[in-house]
């Protein structure tokens, strides 16, 4: 068991890339959400790659916070655009339902403003 753990740590250590909080910058598509960091040594993405991705958003955000799933969609868009994928090759669908649907309105359930509005 110990050998397996050492092997896994060695394997992860050679291929892992880390970014600190200061490495994240606004993206080229959604400037105020979905900050991204460059990853040195990342494999390039072919320019003709097309993405079709669906984000399922059912969980509501914490009070006065941006919904993390909506932020993830913005980050996905920014990350791939920054990597050189043409914007017209990135197709996102964001399916919002359940409690998260309240995050799409300008009305808040609390006294604080809705950060997602």
PDB file of C-alpha atoms in Angstrom:
ATOM      1  CA  UNK A   1       0.000   0.000   0.000  1.00  0.00           C
ATOM      2  CA  UNK A   2       2.794   2.406   0.898  1.00  0.00           C
ATOM      3  CA  UNK A   3       4.546   1.721  -2.430  1.00  0.00           C
ATOM      4  CA  UNK A   4       1.337   2.538  -4.292  1.00  0.00           C
ATOM      5  CA  UNK A   5       0.986   5.826  -2.401  1.00  0.00           C
ATOM      6  CA  UNK A   6       4.611   6.780  -3.094  1.00  0.00           C
ATOM      7  CA  UNK A   7       4.188   5.904  -6.780  1.00  0.00           C
ATOM      8  CA  UNK A   8       0.989   7.952  -7.014  1.00  0.00           C
ATOM      9  CA  UNK A   9       2.641  10.948  -5.320  1.00  0.00           C
ATOM     10  CA  UNK A  10       5.660  10.707  -7.622  1.00  0.00           C
ATOM     11  CA  UNK A  11       3.426  10.401 -10.683  1.00  0.00           C
ATOM     12  CA  UNK A  12       1.256  13.342  -9.680  1.00  0.00           C
ATOM     13  CA  UNK A  13       4.247  15.435  -8.715  1.00  0.00           C
ATOM     14  CA  UNK A  14       5.795  15.189 -12.170  1.00  0.00           C
ATOM     15  CA  UNK A  15       2.704  16.201 -14.100  1.00  0.00           C
ATOM     16  CA  UNK A  16       0.881  18.593 -11.793  1.00  0.00           C
ATOM     17  CA  UNK A  17       0.874  22.322 -12.460  1.00  0.00           C
ATOM     18  CA  UNK A  18      -0.054  24.810  -9.805  1.00  0.00           C
ATOM     19  CA  UNK A  19      -1.268  28.387  -9.975  1.00  0.00           C
ATOM     20  CA  UNK A  20      -1.448  30.712  -7.020  1.00  0.00           C
ATOM     21  CA  UNK A  21      -4.130  33.347  -6.451  1.00  0.00           C
ATOM     22  CA  UNK A  22      -1.917  36.053  -8.005  1.00  0.00           C
ATOM     23  CA  UNK A  23      -1.662  34.064 -11.260  1.00  0.00           C
ATOM     24  CA  UNK A  24      -5.357  34.405 -12.130  1.00  0.00           C
ATOM     25  CA  UNK A  25      -6.368  37.156 -14.562  1.00  0.00           C
ATOM     26  CA  UNK A  26      -9.609  38.260 -16.237  1.00  0.00           C
ATOM     27  CA  UNK A  27     -10.455  36.270 -19.327  1.00  0.00           C
ATOM     28  CA  UNK A  28     -10.800  37.551 -22.869  1.00  0.00           C
ATOM     29  CA  UNK A  29     -14.538  36.860 -23.200  1.00  0.00           C
ATOM     30  CA  UNK A  30     -16.183  37.372 -19.797  1.00  0.00           C
ATOM     31  CA  UNK A  31     -13.984  39.976 -18.125  1.00  0.00           C
ATOM     32  CA  UNK A  32     -15.474  40.189 -14.637  1.00  0.00           C
ATOM     33  CA  UNK A  33     -16.107  36.477 -13.960  1.00  0.00           C
ATOM     34  CA  UNK A  34     -14.251  33.255 -14.623  1.00  0.00           C
ATOM     35  CA  UNK A  35     -10.673  34.371 -14.052  1.00  0.00           C
ATOM     36  CA  UNK A  36      -8.054  32.035 -15.516  1.00  0.00           C
ATOM     37  CA  UNK A  37      -4.365  31.265 -15.098  1.00  0.00           C
ATOM     38  CA  UNK A  38      -1.882  30.103 -17.711  1.00  0.00           C
ATOM     39  CA  UNK A  39      -0.536  26.588 -17.237  1.00  0.00           C
ATOM     40  CA  UNK A  40       3.034  26.219 -18.402  1.00  0.00           C
ATOM     41  CA  UNK A  41       3.640  23.057 -20.365  1.00  0.00           C
ATOM     42  CA  UNK A  42      -0.047  22.492 -21.133  1.00  0.00           C
ATOM     43  CA  UNK A  43      -0.671  20.618 -24.364  1.00  0.00           C
ATOM     44  CA  UNK A  44      -1.877  22.953 -27.112  1.00  0.00           C
ATOM     45  CA  UNK A  45      -5.460  22.688 -28.323  1.00  0.00           C
ATOM     46  CA  UNK A  46      -5.918  22.295 -32.064  1.00  0.00           C
ATOM     47  CA  UNK A  47      -7.331  25.469 -33.638  1.00  0.00           C
ATOM     48  CA  UNK A  48     -10.145  23.540 -35.332  1.00  0.00           C
ATOM     49  CA  UNK A  49     -11.375  21.985 -32.053  1.00  0.00           C
ATOM     50  CA  UNK A  50     -15.065  22.575 -31.391  1.00  0.00           C
ATOM     51  CA  UNK A  51     -16.548  22.375 -27.885  1.00  0.00           C
ATOM     52  CA  UNK A  52     -20.220  21.700 -27.157  1.00  0.00           C
ATOM     53  CA  UNK A  53     -20.678  21.652 -23.395  1.00  0.00           C
ATOM     54  CA  UNK A  54     -23.716  21.745 -21.119  1.00  0.00           C
ATOM     55  CA  UNK A  55     -23.536  23.166 -17.598  1.00  0.00           C
ATOM     56  CA  UNK A  56     -26.270  21.978 -15.228  1.00  0.00           C
ATOM     57  CA  UNK A  57     -27.042  24.610 -12.596  1.00  0.00           C
ATOM     58  CA  UNK A  58     -29.482  23.476  -9.916  1.00  0.00           C
ATOM     59  CA  UNK A  59     -27.926  24.658  -6.663  1.00  0.00           C
ATOM     60  CA  UNK A  60     -28.531  28.261  -5.636  1.00  0.00           C
ATOM     61  CA  UNK A  61     -25.651  30.525  -4.705  1.00  0.00           C
ATOM     62  CA  UNK A  62     -24.905  31.542  -1.144  1.00  0.00           C
ATOM     63  CA  UNK A  63     -26.429  34.886  -0.179  1.00  0.00           C
ATOM     64  CA  UNK A  64     -24.719  37.777  -2.008  1.00  0.00           C
ATOM     65  CA  UNK A  65     -22.323  35.396  -3.815  1.00  0.00           C
ATOM     66  CA  UNK A  66     -21.938  34.526  -7.475  1.00  0.00           C
ATOM     67  CA  UNK A  67     -23.274  31.076  -8.353  1.00  0.00           C
ATOM     68  CA  UNK A  68     -20.223  28.819  -8.645  1.00  0.00           C
ATOM     69  CA  UNK A  69     -21.695  26.870 -11.569  1.00  0.00           C
ATOM     70  CA  UNK A  70     -22.287  30.067 -13.559  1.00  0.00           C
ATOM     71  CA  UNK A  71     -18.733  31.107 -12.732  1.00  0.00           C
ATOM     72  CA  UNK A  72     -17.508  27.716 -13.985  1.00  0.00           C
ATOM     73  CA  UNK A  73     -19.181  28.281 -17.344  1.00  0.00           C
ATOM     74  CA  UNK A  74     -17.502  31.698 -17.643  1.00  0.00           C
ATOM     75  CA  UNK A  75     -14.152  30.157 -16.669  1.00  0.00           C
ATOM     76  CA  UNK A  76     -14.540  27.394 -19.276  1.00  0.00           C
ATOM     77  CA  UNK A  77     -15.229  29.984 -21.959  1.00  0.00           C
ATOM     78  CA  UNK A  78     -12.336  32.224 -20.890  1.00  0.00           C
ATOM     79  CA  UNK A  79      -9.902  29.357 -20.464  1.00  0.00           C
ATOM     80  CA  UNK A  80     -10.410  27.956 -23.933  1.00  0.00           C
ATOM     81  CA  UNK A  81     -10.549  31.330 -25.657  1.00  0.00           C
ATOM     82  CA  UNK A  82      -7.289  32.266 -23.935  1.00  0.00           C
ATOM     83  CA  UNK A  83      -5.779  28.983 -25.131  1.00  0.00           C
ATOM     84  CA  UNK A  84      -6.492  30.066 -28.704  1.00  0.00           C
ATOM     85  CA  UNK A  85      -9.752  28.272 -29.464  1.00  0.00           C
ATOM     86  CA  UNK A  86     -11.825  30.605 -31.669  1.00  0.00           C
ATOM     87  CA  UNK A  87     -14.897  31.914 -29.821  1.00  0.00           C
ATOM     88  CA  UNK A  88     -17.185  30.632 -32.573  1.00  0.00           C
ATOM     89  CA  UNK A  89     -15.942  27.080 -31.807  1.00  0.00           C
ATOM     90  CA  UNK A  90     -17.096  27.189 -28.182  1.00  0.00           C
ATOM     91  CA  UNK A  91     -20.789  26.419 -27.715  1.00  0.00           C
ATOM     92  CA  UNK A  92     -22.137  26.450 -24.161  1.00  0.00           C
ATOM     93  CA  UNK A  93     -25.600  25.669 -22.884  1.00  0.00           C
ATOM     94  CA  UNK A  94     -26.382  26.565 -19.285  1.00  0.00           C
ATOM     95  CA  UNK A  95     -29.428  24.740 -17.950  1.00  0.00           C
ATOM     96  CA  UNK A  96     -30.719  26.489 -14.832  1.00  0.00           C
ATOM     97  CA  UNK A  97     -33.478  24.923 -12.738  1.00  0.00           C
ATOM     98  CA  UNK A  98     -34.679  24.452  -9.194  1.00  0.00           C
ATOM     99  CA  UNK A  99     -33.373  26.805  -6.503  1.00  0.00           C
ATOM    100  CA  UNK A 100     -30.728  28.186  -8.887  1.00  0.00           C
ATOM    101  CA  UNK A 101     -33.434  29.790 -11.007  1.00  0.00           C
ATOM    102  CA  UNK A 102     -33.692  32.509  -8.337  1.00  0.00           C
ATOM    103  CA  UNK A 103     -30.088  33.466  -9.158  1.00  0.00           C
ATOM    104  CA  UNK A 104     -31.249  34.689 -12.576  1.00  0.00           C
ATOM    105  CA  UNK A 105     -33.498  37.408 -11.217  1.00  0.00           C
ATOM    106  CA  UNK A 106     -32.587  40.821  -9.898  1.00  0.00           C
ATOM    107  CA  UNK A 107     -34.725  40.198  -6.827  1.00  0.00           C
ATOM    108  CA  UNK A 108     -32.945  38.789  -3.784  1.00  0.00           C
ATOM    109  CA  UNK A 109     -34.384  36.627  -1.012  1.00  0.00           C
ATOM    110  CA  UNK A 110     -32.311  38.589   1.484  1.00  0.00           C
ATOM    111  CA  UNK A 111     -31.657  42.244   2.146  1.00  0.00           C
ATOM    112  CA  UNK A 112     -28.439  41.998   0.123  1.00  0.00           C
ATOM    113  CA  UNK A 113     -28.378  42.467  -3.664  1.00  0.00           C
ATOM    114  CA  UNK A 114     -28.296  39.435  -5.940  1.00  0.00           C
ATOM    115  CA  UNK A 115     -24.671  39.083  -7.129  1.00  0.00           C
ATOM    116  CA  UNK A 116     -25.870  37.032 -10.124  1.00  0.00           C
ATOM    117  CA  UNK A 117     -28.278  39.649 -11.440  1.00  0.00           C
TER     118      UNK A 117
END
